[in-house]
mmCIF file of C-alpha atoms and ligand atoms in Angstrom:
data_model
loop_
_atom_site.group_PDB
_atom_site.id
_atom_site.type_symbol
_atom_site.label_atom_id
_atom_site.label_comp_id
_atom_site.label_asym_id
_atom_site.label_seq_id
_atom_site.Cartn_x
_atom_site.Cartn_y
_atom_site.Cartn_z
ATOM 1 C CA MET A 1 -11.089 -11.836 34.647
ATOM 2 C CA ARG A 2 -9.868 -9.255 32.201
ATOM 3 C CA ASN A 3 -12.128 -8.559 29.262
ATOM 4 C CA ILE A 4 -10.149 -7.210 26.333
ATOM 5 C CA LEU A 5 -11.305 -5.988 22.943
ATOM 6 C CA VAL A 6 -8.539 -6.677 20.444
ATOM 7 C CA THR A 7 -8.882 -5.189 16.969
ATOM 8 C CA GLY A 8 -6.999 -6.615 13.981
ATOM 9 C CA GLY A 9 -6.536 -9.887 15.824
ATOM 10 C CA ALA A 10 -6.669 -11.941 12.618
ATOM 11 C CA GLY A 11 -3.600 -10.192 11.222
ATOM 12 C CA PHE A 12 0.049 -10.996 11.826
ATOM 13 C CA ILE A 13 0.869 -9.360 15.165
ATOM 14 C CA GLY A 14 -2.712 -9.389 16.488
ATOM 15 C CA SER A 15 -3.098 -13.147 15.996
ATOM 16 C CA ASN A 16 0.257 -13.822 17.655
ATOM 17 C CA PHE A 17 -0.836 -11.598 20.543
ATOM 18 C CA VAL A 18 -4.195 -13.337 20.994
ATOM 19 C CA ARG A 19 -2.510 -16.775 20.870
ATOM 20 C CA LEU A 20 0.003 -15.711 23.510
ATOM 21 C CA VAL A 21 -2.579 -14.190 25.861
ATOM 22 C CA LEU A 22 -4.921 -17.171 25.622
ATOM 23 C CA ALA A 23 -2.008 -19.470 26.471
ATOM 24 C CA GLN A 24 -0.619 -17.366 29.327
ATOM 25 C CA GLN A 25 -3.683 -15.710 30.846
ATOM 26 C CA PRO A 26 -6.542 -18.178 31.305
ATOM 27 C CA ASP A 27 -8.633 -15.569 33.143
ATOM 28 C CA CYS A 28 -8.812 -13.255 30.108
ATOM 29 C CA LEU A 29 -11.704 -13.001 27.684
ATOM 30 C CA ILE A 30 -10.655 -11.750 24.259
ATOM 31 C CA VAL A 31 -13.160 -10.271 21.854
ATOM 32 C CA ASN A 32 -11.361 -10.162 18.518
ATOM 33 C CA VAL A 33 -12.770 -7.684 15.971
ATOM 34 C CA ASP A 34 -11.339 -7.912 12.472
ATOM 35 C CA LYS A 35 -12.654 -6.893 9.065
ATOM 36 C CA LEU A 36 -10.727 -9.736 7.388
ATOM 37 C CA THR A 37 -9.098 -7.652 4.688
ATOM 38 C CA TYR A 38 -6.566 -9.366 2.399
ATOM 39 C CA ALA A 39 -4.206 -9.299 5.420
ATOM 40 C CA GLY A 40 -6.615 -10.833 7.923
ATOM 41 C CA ASN A 41 -7.106 -14.547 7.848
ATOM 42 C CA LEU A 42 -9.058 -16.977 10.021
ATOM 43 C CA GLU A 43 -6.302 -19.529 9.403
ATOM 44 C CA ASN A 44 -4.115 -17.287 11.586
ATOM 45 C CA LEU A 45 -6.434 -18.209 14.465
ATOM 46 C CA GLU A 46 -5.971 -21.953 14.107
ATOM 47 C CA GLY A 47 -5.987 -23.726 17.431
ATOM 48 C CA PHE A 48 -8.019 -21.103 19.284
ATOM 49 C CA LEU A 49 -10.847 -19.958 17.015
ATOM 50 C CA ASP A 50 -13.320 -21.961 19.121
ATOM 51 C CA ASN A 51 -11.636 -21.363 22.451
ATOM 52 C CA PRO A 52 -14.353 -20.479 25.042
ATOM 53 C CA THR A 53 -12.404 -17.375 26.110
ATOM 54 C CA HIS A 54 -12.034 -16.091 22.544
ATOM 55 C CA VAL A 55 -14.879 -14.522 20.562
ATOM 56 C CA PHE A 56 -14.237 -13.624 16.928
ATOM 57 C CA VAL A 57 -16.396 -10.911 15.333
ATOM 58 C CA LYS A 58 -16.022 -9.932 11.669
ATOM 59 C CA ALA A 59 -16.491 -6.157 11.685
ATOM 60 C CA ASP A 60 -14.934 -2.880 10.649
ATOM 61 C CA ILE A 61 -13.483 -0.682 13.418
ATOM 62 C CA ASN A 62 -15.298 2.192 11.722
ATOM 63 C CA ASP A 63 -18.603 0.646 12.819
ATOM 64 C CA GLY A 64 -18.982 2.453 16.135
ATOM 65 C CA LYS A 65 -22.372 0.905 16.832
ATOM 66 C CA ILE A 66 -21.029 -2.643 16.772
ATOM 67 C CA ILE A 67 -17.992 -1.658 18.820
ATOM 68 C CA GLU A 68 -20.218 -0.123 21.512
ATOM 69 C CA GLN A 69 -22.534 -3.145 21.508
ATOM 70 C CA LEU A 70 -19.555 -5.461 21.988
ATOM 71 C CA ILE A 71 -18.188 -3.324 24.815
ATOM 72 C CA ASP A 72 -21.539 -3.583 26.613
ATOM 73 C CA LYS A 73 -22.197 -7.231 25.843
ATOM 74 C CA TYR A 74 -18.768 -8.487 26.950
ATOM 75 C CA LYS A 75 -18.147 -5.893 29.688
ATOM 76 C CA ILE A 76 -14.948 -4.814 27.970
ATOM 77 C CA GLU A 77 -12.397 -3.129 30.226
ATOM 78 C CA THR A 78 -9.548 -2.468 27.800
ATOM 79 C CA ILE A 79 -9.065 -1.993 24.056
ATOM 80 C CA ILE A 80 -5.899 -2.845 22.150
ATOM 81 C CA ASN A 81 -5.910 -1.453 18.628
ATOM 82 C CA PHE A 82 -3.852 -3.508 16.185
ATOM 83 C CA ALA A 83 -6.240 -3.026 13.237
ATOM 84 C CA ALA A 84 -4.575 -1.133 10.431
ATOM 85 C CA GLU A 85 -3.592 -1.031 6.844
ATOM 86 C CA SER A 86 0.039 -1.853 7.471
ATOM 87 C CA HIS A 87 2.024 -2.033 4.236
ATOM 88 C CA VAL A 88 4.066 0.993 3.121
ATOM 89 C CA ASP A 89 4.063 0.038 -0.589
ATOM 90 C CA ARG A 90 0.270 -0.179 -0.653
ATOM 91 C CA SER A 91 0.045 3.216 1.072
ATOM 92 C CA ILE A 92 2.029 4.693 -1.805
ATOM 93 C CA SER A 93 -0.308 3.341 -4.480
ATOM 94 C CA GLU A 94 -3.619 3.646 -2.548
ATOM 95 C CA PRO A 95 -3.369 5.941 0.479
ATOM 96 C CA LYS A 96 -7.062 6.615 1.087
ATOM 97 C CA VAL A 97 -7.915 3.377 2.859
ATOM 98 C CA PHE A 98 -4.995 4.066 5.228
ATOM 99 C CA ILE A 99 -6.769 7.217 6.375
ATOM 100 C CA GLU A 100 -10.125 5.433 6.622
ATOM 101 C CA THR A 101 -8.842 2.594 8.805
ATOM 102 C CA ASN A 102 -5.791 3.973 10.580
ATOM 103 C CA VAL A 103 -7.138 7.461 11.308
ATOM 104 C CA THR A 104 -10.946 7.444 11.147
ATOM 105 C CA GLY A 105 -11.116 3.874 12.464
ATOM 106 C CA THR A 106 -8.936 4.770 15.455
ATOM 107 C CA LEU A 107 -11.102 7.849 16.082
ATOM 108 C CA THR A 108 -14.213 5.646 16.107
ATOM 109 C CA LEU A 109 -12.624 3.357 18.697
ATOM 110 C CA LEU A 110 -11.532 6.335 20.799
ATOM 111 C CA GLU A 111 -15.062 7.740 20.854
ATOM 112 C CA ALA A 112 -16.433 4.377 21.944
ATOM 113 C CA ALA A 113 -13.698 4.065 24.599
ATOM 114 C CA ARG A 114 -14.487 7.529 25.927
ATOM 115 C CA ASP A 115 -18.266 7.086 25.910
ATOM 116 C CA LYS A 116 -18.131 3.626 27.495
ATOM 117 C CA LYS A 117 -15.504 4.660 30.051
ATOM 118 C CA ILE A 118 -12.948 2.055 29.026
ATOM 119 C CA GLN A 119 -10.202 1.630 31.656
ATOM 120 C CA LYS A 120 -7.294 1.636 29.218
ATOM 121 C CA PHE A 121 -6.736 2.101 25.478
ATOM 122 C CA VAL A 122 -3.509 0.723 23.982
ATOM 123 C CA GLN A 123 -2.603 2.000 20.533
ATOM 124 C CA ILE A 124 -0.197 -0.244 18.611
ATOM 125 C CA SER A 125 1.943 2.192 16.693
ATOM 126 C CA THR A 126 5.244 2.029 14.865
ATOM 127 C CA ASP A 127 8.747 3.500 14.932
ATOM 128 C CA GLU A 128 8.036 4.761 11.400
ATOM 129 C CA VAL A 129 6.267 7.782 12.948
ATOM 130 C CA TYR A 130 9.752 9.151 13.736
ATOM 131 C CA GLY A 131 10.848 9.193 10.097
ATOM 132 C CA GLU A 132 14.306 7.962 9.195
ATOM 133 C CA LEU A 133 17.774 8.015 10.749
ATOM 134 C CA GLY A 134 21.197 8.678 9.277
ATOM 135 C CA GLU A 135 24.059 6.299 9.924
ATOM 136 C CA THR A 136 24.045 6.797 13.695
ATOM 137 C CA GLY A 137 21.579 7.345 16.534
ATOM 138 C CA LYS A 138 18.352 5.677 17.631
ATOM 139 C CA PHE A 139 14.719 6.731 17.979
ATOM 140 C CA THR A 140 13.740 7.608 21.549
ATOM 141 C CA GLU A 141 10.258 8.540 22.712
ATOM 142 C CA GLN A 142 11.398 12.192 22.481
ATOM 143 C CA THR A 143 12.392 12.005 18.815
ATOM 144 C CA PRO A 144 10.193 14.468 16.877
ATOM 145 C CA LEU A 145 7.419 12.921 14.799
ATOM 146 C CA SER A 146 8.393 13.133 11.146
ATOM 147 C CA PRO A 147 6.559 10.493 9.117
ATOM 148 C CA ASN A 148 7.611 10.054 5.491
ATOM 149 C CA SER A 149 5.104 7.627 3.925
ATOM 150 C CA PRO A 150 1.316 7.818 3.754
ATOM 151 C CA TYR A 151 1.322 4.744 6.045
ATOM 152 C CA SER A 152 3.478 6.377 8.709
ATOM 153 C CA ALA A 153 1.602 9.672 8.355
ATOM 154 C CA SER A 154 -1.668 7.849 9.050
ATOM 155 C CA LYS A 155 -0.165 6.083 12.091
ATOM 156 C CA THR A 156 1.194 9.400 13.391
ATOM 157 C CA SER A 157 -2.237 10.987 13.000
ATOM 158 C CA ALA A 158 -3.766 8.151 14.996
ATOM 159 C CA ASP A 159 -1.156 8.556 17.752
ATOM 160 C CA LEU A 160 -1.972 12.264 17.986
ATOM 161 C CA LEU A 161 -5.688 11.538 18.233
ATOM 162 C CA VAL A 162 -5.025 9.066 21.043
ATOM 163 C CA ARG A 163 -2.954 11.694 22.843
ATOM 164 C CA ALA A 164 -5.680 14.313 22.346
ATOM 165 C CA PHE A 165 -8.349 11.995 23.785
ATOM 166 C CA GLY A 166 -6.140 11.539 26.829
ATOM 167 C CA HIS A 167 -5.623 15.264 27.237
ATOM 168 C CA THR A 168 -9.164 16.428 26.473
ATOM 169 C CA PHE A 169 -11.332 13.597 27.793
ATOM 170 C CA GLY A 170 -9.071 11.992 30.377
ATOM 171 C CA LEU A 171 -8.849 8.692 28.477
ATOM 172 C CA ASN A 172 -6.216 6.429 30.034
ATOM 173 C CA TYR A 173 -3.936 5.338 27.201
ATOM 174 C CA ASN A 174 -0.572 3.954 26.209
ATOM 175 C CA ILE A 175 1.048 4.073 22.793
ATOM 176 C CA THR A 176 3.624 1.467 21.790
ATOM 177 C CA ARG A 177 6.052 2.127 18.937
ATOM 178 C CA CYS A 178 7.786 -0.972 17.729
ATOM 179 C CA SER A 179 10.347 -1.655 15.019
ATOM 180 C CA ASN A 180 9.970 -4.186 12.169
ATOM 181 C CA ASN A 181 8.493 -7.516 13.259
ATOM 182 C CA TYR A 182 9.104 -10.975 11.813
ATOM 183 C CA GLY A 183 7.747 -14.397 12.712
ATOM 184 C CA PRO A 184 4.936 -16.838 11.908
ATOM 185 C CA TYR A 185 1.726 -15.773 10.120
ATOM 186 C CA GLN A 186 3.165 -12.647 8.462
ATOM 187 C CA PHE A 187 1.569 -11.927 5.105
ATOM 188 C CA PRO A 188 4.151 -12.390 2.301
ATOM 189 C CA GLU A 189 4.031 -8.817 1.063
ATOM 190 C CA LYS A 190 6.371 -7.787 3.909
ATOM 191 C CA MET A 191 10.021 -8.335 3.177
ATOM 192 C CA ILE A 192 10.929 -11.399 5.228
ATOM 193 C CA PRO A 193 8.030 -13.731 4.330
ATOM 194 C CA LEU A 194 8.047 -12.470 0.720
ATOM 195 C CA MET A 195 11.721 -13.373 0.379
ATOM 196 C CA ILE A 196 11.232 -16.756 2.074
ATOM 197 C CA ASN A 197 8.300 -17.547 -0.227
ATOM 198 C CA ASN A 198 10.242 -16.537 -3.350
ATOM 199 C CA ALA A 199 13.340 -18.470 -2.281
ATOM 200 C CA LEU A 200 11.244 -21.594 -1.687
ATOM 201 C CA ASN A 201 9.783 -21.227 -5.187
ATOM 202 C CA ASP A 202 13.144 -20.409 -6.879
ATOM 203 C CA LYS A 203 11.840 -16.961 -7.822
ATOM 204 C CA PRO A 204 14.030 -13.841 -7.882
ATOM 205 C CA LEU A 205 14.251 -11.941 -4.580
ATOM 206 C CA PRO A 206 13.386 -8.280 -5.356
ATOM 207 C CA VAL A 207 15.674 -6.018 -3.320
ATOM 208 C CA TYR A 208 14.795 -2.319 -3.468
ATOM 209 C CA GLY A 209 17.526 0.176 -4.422
ATOM 210 C CA ASP A 210 21.016 -0.778 -3.218
ATOM 211 C CA GLY A 211 19.732 -3.128 -0.489
ATOM 212 C CA LEU A 212 21.570 -1.146 2.189
ATOM 213 C CA ASN A 213 18.525 0.236 3.965
ATOM 214 C CA VAL A 214 18.596 -0.812 7.612
ATOM 215 C CA ARG A 215 15.726 -2.201 9.670
ATOM 216 C CA ASP A 216 15.823 -3.121 13.375
ATOM 217 C CA TRP A 217 14.190 -6.573 13.463
ATOM 218 C CA ILE A 218 12.246 -7.930 16.436
ATOM 219 C CA HIS A 219 10.588 -11.324 16.774
ATOM 220 C CA VAL A 220 6.816 -10.937 16.994
ATOM 221 C CA GLU A 221 6.634 -12.918 20.245
ATOM 222 C CA ASP A 222 8.952 -10.441 21.958
ATOM 223 C CA HIS A 223 6.753 -7.594 20.695
ATOM 224 C CA CYS A 224 3.624 -9.318 22.024
ATOM 225 C CA GLN A 225 5.177 -9.886 25.467
ATOM 226 C CA ALA A 226 6.069 -6.185 25.560
ATOM 227 C CA ILE A 227 2.495 -5.192 24.684
ATOM 228 C CA TRP A 228 1.175 -7.346 27.531
ATOM 229 C CA LYS A 229 3.614 -5.674 29.908
ATOM 230 C CA VAL A 230 2.440 -2.228 28.762
ATOM 231 C CA LEU A 231 -1.204 -3.228 29.080
ATOM 232 C CA VAL A 232 -0.757 -4.376 32.656
ATOM 233 C CA GLU A 233 1.960 -2.067 33.980
ATOM 234 C CA GLY A 234 2.177 0.908 31.595
ATOM 235 C CA LYS A 235 1.831 4.285 33.328
ATOM 236 C CA PRO A 236 -1.029 6.546 32.154
ATOM 237 C CA SER A 237 -0.391 8.582 28.977
ATOM 238 C CA GLU A 238 3.030 7.049 28.386
ATOM 239 C CA ILE A 239 4.590 6.087 25.080
ATOM 240 C CA TYR A 240 6.922 3.086 24.960
ATOM 241 C CA ASN A 241 9.390 2.283 22.187
ATOM 242 C CA ILE A 242 9.869 -1.455 21.625
ATOM 243 C CA GLY A 243 12.859 -2.950 19.839
ATOM 244 C CA SER A 244 15.396 -5.674 19.943
ATOM 245 C CA SER A 245 18.695 -4.020 18.861
ATOM 246 C CA ASN A 246 18.946 -6.140 15.741
ATOM 247 C CA GLU A 247 19.946 -3.757 12.981
ATOM 248 C CA LYS A 248 20.470 -5.440 9.614
ATOM 249 C CA THR A 249 20.702 -4.242 6.048
ATOM 250 C CA ASN A 250 18.093 -5.753 3.761
ATOM 251 C CA LEU A 251 20.864 -7.486 1.820
ATOM 252 C CA GLU A 252 22.149 -9.175 4.985
ATOM 253 C CA VAL A 253 18.646 -10.475 5.757
ATOM 254 C CA VAL A 254 18.066 -11.736 2.224
ATOM 255 C CA LYS A 255 21.415 -13.555 2.149
ATOM 256 C CA THR A 256 20.642 -15.156 5.530
ATOM 257 C CA ILE A 257 17.341 -16.445 4.146
ATOM 258 C CA LEU A 258 18.944 -17.843 0.979
ATOM 259 C CA ASP A 259 21.667 -19.586 2.983
ATOM 260 C CA ALA A 260 19.122 -21.060 5.384
ATOM 261 C CA VAL A 261 17.043 -22.628 2.602
ATOM 262 C CA GLY A 262 20.092 -23.640 0.537
ATOM 263 C CA LYS A 263 19.369 -21.387 -2.468
ATOM 264 C CA PRO A 264 21.976 -19.377 -4.459
ATOM 265 C CA HIS A 265 22.639 -15.664 -3.911
ATOM 266 C CA SER A 266 22.150 -15.278 -7.674
ATOM 267 C CA LEU A 267 18.399 -15.170 -6.936
ATOM 268 C CA ILE A 268 18.916 -11.649 -5.529
ATOM 269 C CA THR A 269 17.572 -9.094 -8.017
ATOM 270 C CA PHE A 270 17.926 -5.352 -7.496
ATOM 271 C CA VAL A 271 14.721 -3.560 -8.471
ATOM 272 C CA LYS A 272 13.601 0.066 -8.621
ATOM 273 C CA ASP A 273 13.684 1.716 -5.213
ATOM 274 C CA ARG A 274 10.518 2.450 -3.227
ATOM 275 C CA PRO A 275 9.657 6.180 -3.506
ATOM 276 C CA GLY A 276 10.609 8.013 -0.307
ATOM 277 C CA HIS A 277 12.258 4.846 1.068
ATOM 278 C CA ASP A 278 13.373 5.450 4.675
ATOM 279 C CA ARG A 279 17.067 4.676 4.952
ATOM 280 C CA ARG A 280 17.465 3.462 8.503
ATOM 281 C CA TYR A 281 15.391 2.656 11.584
ATOM 282 C CA ALA A 282 16.804 1.834 15.016
ATOM 283 C CA ILE A 283 14.977 1.803 18.326
ATOM 284 C CA ASP A 284 16.126 2.812 21.777
ATOM 285 C CA SER A 285 14.055 0.644 24.162
ATOM 286 C CA SER A 286 15.732 1.775 27.361
ATOM 287 C CA LYS A 287 12.508 3.314 28.716
ATOM 288 C CA ILE A 288 10.426 0.117 28.648
ATOM 289 C CA ASN A 289 13.492 -1.786 29.810
ATOM 290 C CA SER A 290 14.166 0.380 32.877
ATOM 291 C CA GLN A 291 10.573 1.323 33.767
ATOM 292 C CA LEU A 292 8.709 -1.937 33.066
ATOM 293 C CA GLY A 293 11.549 -4.446 33.131
ATOM 294 C CA TRP A 294 10.930 -5.736 29.587
ATOM 295 C CA LYS A 295 13.707 -6.894 27.281
ATOM 296 C CA ALA A 296 13.564 -8.859 24.021
ATOM 297 C CA LYS A 297 14.658 -12.478 24.405
ATOM 298 C CA THR A 298 15.030 -13.766 20.853
ATOM 299 C CA ASN A 299 18.290 -13.184 19.032
ATOM 300 C CA PHE A 300 18.019 -12.725 15.288
ATOM 301 C CA ALA A 301 19.954 -15.851 14.295
ATOM 302 C CA GLN A 302 17.610 -18.114 16.304
ATOM 303 C CA GLY A 303 14.487 -16.133 15.444
ATOM 304 C CA ILE A 304 15.007 -16.118 11.696
ATOM 305 C CA LYS A 305 15.812 -19.829 11.722
ATOM 306 C CA SER A 306 12.635 -20.757 13.605
ATOM 307 C CA THR A 307 10.640 -18.396 11.379
ATOM 308 C CA ILE A 308 11.970 -20.003 8.190
ATOM 309 C CA ASP A 309 11.214 -23.437 9.700
ATOM 310 C CA TRP A 310 7.654 -22.294 10.398
ATOM 311 C CA TYR A 311 7.125 -21.260 6.749
ATOM 312 C CA LEU A 312 8.673 -24.549 5.588
ATOM 313 C CA GLN A 313 6.264 -26.461 7.804
ATOM 314 C CA ASN A 314 3.271 -24.331 6.783
ATOM 315 C CA LYS A 315 3.454 -24.393 3.006
ATOM 316 C CA LYS A 316 -0.318 -24.854 2.850
ATOM 317 C CA TRP A 317 -0.821 -21.582 4.758
ATOM 318 C CA LEU A 318 1.575 -19.864 2.338
ATOM 319 C CA ALA A 319 -0.195 -21.372 -0.669
ATOM 320 C CA ASN A 320 -3.608 -20.311 0.653
ATOM 321 C CA VAL A 321 -2.672 -16.716 1.413
ATOM 322 C CA THR A 322 -0.866 -16.296 -1.910
ATOM 323 C CA SER A 323 -3.798 -17.530 -3.970
ATOM 324 C CA GLY A 324 -6.451 -15.089 -5.208
ATOM 325 C CA ASN A 325 -5.545 -11.408 -5.350
ATOM 326 C CA TYR A 326 -1.936 -11.933 -4.262
ATOM 327 C CA GLN A 327 -0.814 -12.851 -7.788
ATOM 328 C CA GLN A 328 -2.364 -9.650 -9.149
ATOM 329 C CA TYR A 329 -0.667 -7.585 -6.423
ATOM 330 C CA TYR A 330 2.677 -9.251 -7.094
ATOM 331 C CA GLN A 331 2.395 -8.646 -10.821
ATOM 332 C CA GLN A 332 1.654 -4.937 -10.256
ATOM 333 C CA MET A 333 4.583 -4.548 -7.870
ATOM 334 C CA TYR A 334 7.267 -6.629 -9.492
ATOM 335 C CA GLY A 335 6.085 -7.410 -13.044
ATOM 336 C CA ASN A 336 7.004 -10.828 -14.378
ATOM 337 C CA ARG A 337 10.074 -11.285 -12.218
HETATM 338 P P1 LIG B 1 -1.535 -6.894 9.339
HETATM 339 O O1 LIG B 1 -1.725 -6.143 8.075
HETATM 340 O O2 LIG B 1 -0.925 -8.253 9.288
HETATM 341 O O3 LIG B 1 -2.916 -7.029 10.106
HETATM 342 C C1 LIG B 1 -3.854 -5.990 10.196
HETATM 343 C C2 LIG B 1 -5.188 -6.595 10.577
HETATM 344 O O4 LIG B 1 -6.132 -5.528 10.687
HETATM 345 C C3 LIG B 1 -5.746 -7.573 9.535
HETATM 346 O O5 LIG B 1 -6.198 -8.742 10.178
HETATM 347 C C4 LIG B 1 -6.883 -6.814 8.892
HETATM 348 O O6 LIG B 1 -7.941 -7.659 8.443
HETATM 349 C C5 LIG B 1 -7.338 -5.927 10.045
HETATM 350 N N1 LIG B 1 -8.032 -4.710 9.580
HETATM 351 C C6 LIG B 1 -7.632 -3.860 8.587
HETATM 352 N N2 LIG B 1 -8.538 -2.882 8.443
HETATM 353 C C7 LIG B 1 -9.503 -3.104 9.374
HETATM 354 C C8 LIG B 1 -10.693 -2.411 9.715
HETATM 355 N N3 LIG B 1 -11.077 -1.299 9.087
HETATM 356 N N4 LIG B 1 -11.455 -2.921 10.721
HETATM 357 C C9 LIG B 1 -11.081 -4.051 11.371
HETATM 358 N N5 LIG B 1 -9.981 -4.749 11.063
HETATM 359 C C10 LIG B 1 -9.191 -4.263 10.081
HETATM 360 O O7 LIG B 1 -0.676 -5.922 10.267
HETATM 361 P P2 LIG B 1 0.380 -6.276 11.403
HETATM 362 O O8 LIG B 1 1.717 -6.363 10.784
HETATM 363 O O9 LIG B 1 -0.145 -7.390 12.218
HETATM 364 O O10 LIG B 1 0.339 -4.927 12.234
HETATM 365 C C11 LIG B 1 -0.549 -4.789 13.346
HETATM 366 C C12 LIG B 1 -0.348 -3.400 13.940
HETATM 367 O O11 LIG B 1 1.013 -3.253 14.353
HETATM 368 C C13 LIG B 1 -0.610 -2.265 12.950
HETATM 369 O O12 LIG B 1 -1.289 -1.247 13.638
HETATM 370 C C14 LIG B 1 0.774 -1.812 12.530
HETATM 371 O O13 LIG B 1 0.772 -0.449 12.197
HETATM 372 C C15 LIG B 1 1.576 -2.083 13.778
HETATM 373 N N6 LIG B 1 3.005 -2.379 13.583
HETATM 374 C C16 LIG B 1 3.402 -3.353 12.695
HETATM 375 C C17 LIG B 1 4.757 -3.642 12.558
HETATM 376 C C18 LIG B 1 5.239 -4.732 11.627
HETATM 377 O O14 LIG B 1 6.446 -4.910 11.467
HETATM 378 N N7 LIG B 1 4.363 -5.513 11.013
HETATM 379 C C19 LIG B 1 5.709 -2.946 13.310
HETATM 380 C C20 LIG B 1 5.263 -1.955 14.212
HETATM 381 C C21 LIG B 1 3.914 -1.694 14.342
HETATM 382 P P1 LIG B 2 8.724 -3.985 4.706
HETATM 383 O O1 LIG B 2 8.704 -5.399 5.170
HETATM 384 O O2 LIG B 2 7.746 -3.558 3.673
HETATM 385 O O3 LIG B 2 8.635 -3.078 6.013
HETATM 386 P P2 LIG B 2 8.797 -1.470 6.179
HETATM 387 O O4 LIG B 2 8.750 -0.826 4.854
HETATM 388 O O5 LIG B 2 7.611 -1.120 7.015
HETATM 389 O O6 LIG B 2 10.098 -1.275 6.882
HETATM 390 O O7 LIG B 2 10.182 -3.671 4.142
HETATM 391 C C1 LIG B 2 11.337 -3.886 4.933
HETATM 392 C C2 LIG B 2 12.526 -3.400 4.121
HETATM 393 O O8 LIG B 2 12.686 -4.251 2.985
HETATM 394 C C3 LIG B 2 12.351 -1.997 3.558
HETATM 395 O O9 LIG B 2 13.619 -1.334 3.570
HETATM 396 C C4 LIG B 2 11.910 -2.217 2.128
HETATM 397 C C5 LIG B 2 12.615 -3.517 1.762
HETATM 398 N N1 LIG B 2 11.929 -4.367 0.763
HETATM 399 C C6 LIG B 2 12.625 -4.839 -0.353
HETATM 400 O O10 LIG B 2 13.809 -4.529 -0.551
HETATM 401 N N2 LIG B 2 11.961 -5.640 -1.232
HETATM 402 C C7 LIG B 2 10.655 -5.998 -1.055
HETATM 403 O O11 LIG B 2 10.096 -6.713 -1.902
HETATM 404 C C8 LIG B 2 9.957 -5.509 0.099
HETATM 405 C C9 LIG B 2 8.510 -5.866 0.337
HETATM 406 C C10 LIG B 2 10.632 -4.711 0.995
#
């Protein structure tokens, strides 16, 4: 039996991870701590909310007392920290909460992990800590940290705290740095689900700048399999880049989505660029590939098709998550478009 504390498990990647582990590892107990911010949703846990090996707890990772109580009560052996404010645009308009959750929240978890002698702490980080690339090259684990947005700066700070807890207190940790994820249950503020949602509703698709920024897309299930591999086989204090070698310009992705749902390219609307917009990300995953034997399985053409199908089949989920404050957010970001 492995007893795992997962934080942020009601968000996009966390919920996909919990679903995968519960399906593949019947001897695991997952305690899922999530504050349920706008990005966290109990509907993401459909099908396993009442599973006997899954315990959901609504709490903030900054609440060290609750975290320690849960570690004791459920004899937690490992912590995987997905909980974060995760959207770059929001970090530009309201950076403070990114520090509170991504930095102070991670520190709170690290203190609990140290004090309760947790066997392993896995920090779910991002390739955005490396900054941006020019037209060539890829991020390796040796690429200097050079975050450009308040979001990536907060994630970098968290990574450095994790490293320091390893060095100073002997905490056993791994850090994973993955590229852009897509797949089911992603909140439609991120590019792919936002564009799918707009295309389905015949709304303009807001492309920032010239649309030629490049992201290296990975299907969320591949990311989750890699995290499991790192949890079980990752060597102490190691950092693993995770990617799928799927570089696409934003325009290419948007056109693929429009073609898949049978909507005209005339819906594409170029809007003001994001301040400080990183031009290109690309991940070198050769370390996790050679050392842990992990490789992404989903190619982009299949993955985007199944993802679009999922959103088509889950219009109620889309409608629910885009009710309430979403309209206000959308209006602030994109005006009446
Ligand atoms: P998400 O925004 O969909 O989910 C984040 C979850 O964390 C939500 O359920 C939210 O309620 C919860 N949360 C936020 N603040 C909290 C707090 N103070 N206490 C407890 N729970 C809190 O994000 P995601 O896309 O699933 O990303 C998960 C992790 O993966 C993040 O750490 C992110 O930095 C990292 N990551 C994401 C991507 C990507 O493409 N989405 C890529 C690489 C790394
Ligand atoms: P996003 O999904 O926000 O991820 P990240 O900024 O972490 O890479 O954005 C992916 C790319 O899509 C990024 O280059 C910004 C761009 N983008 C748009 O062009 N329009 C949009 O409405 C959004 C949300 C993103």
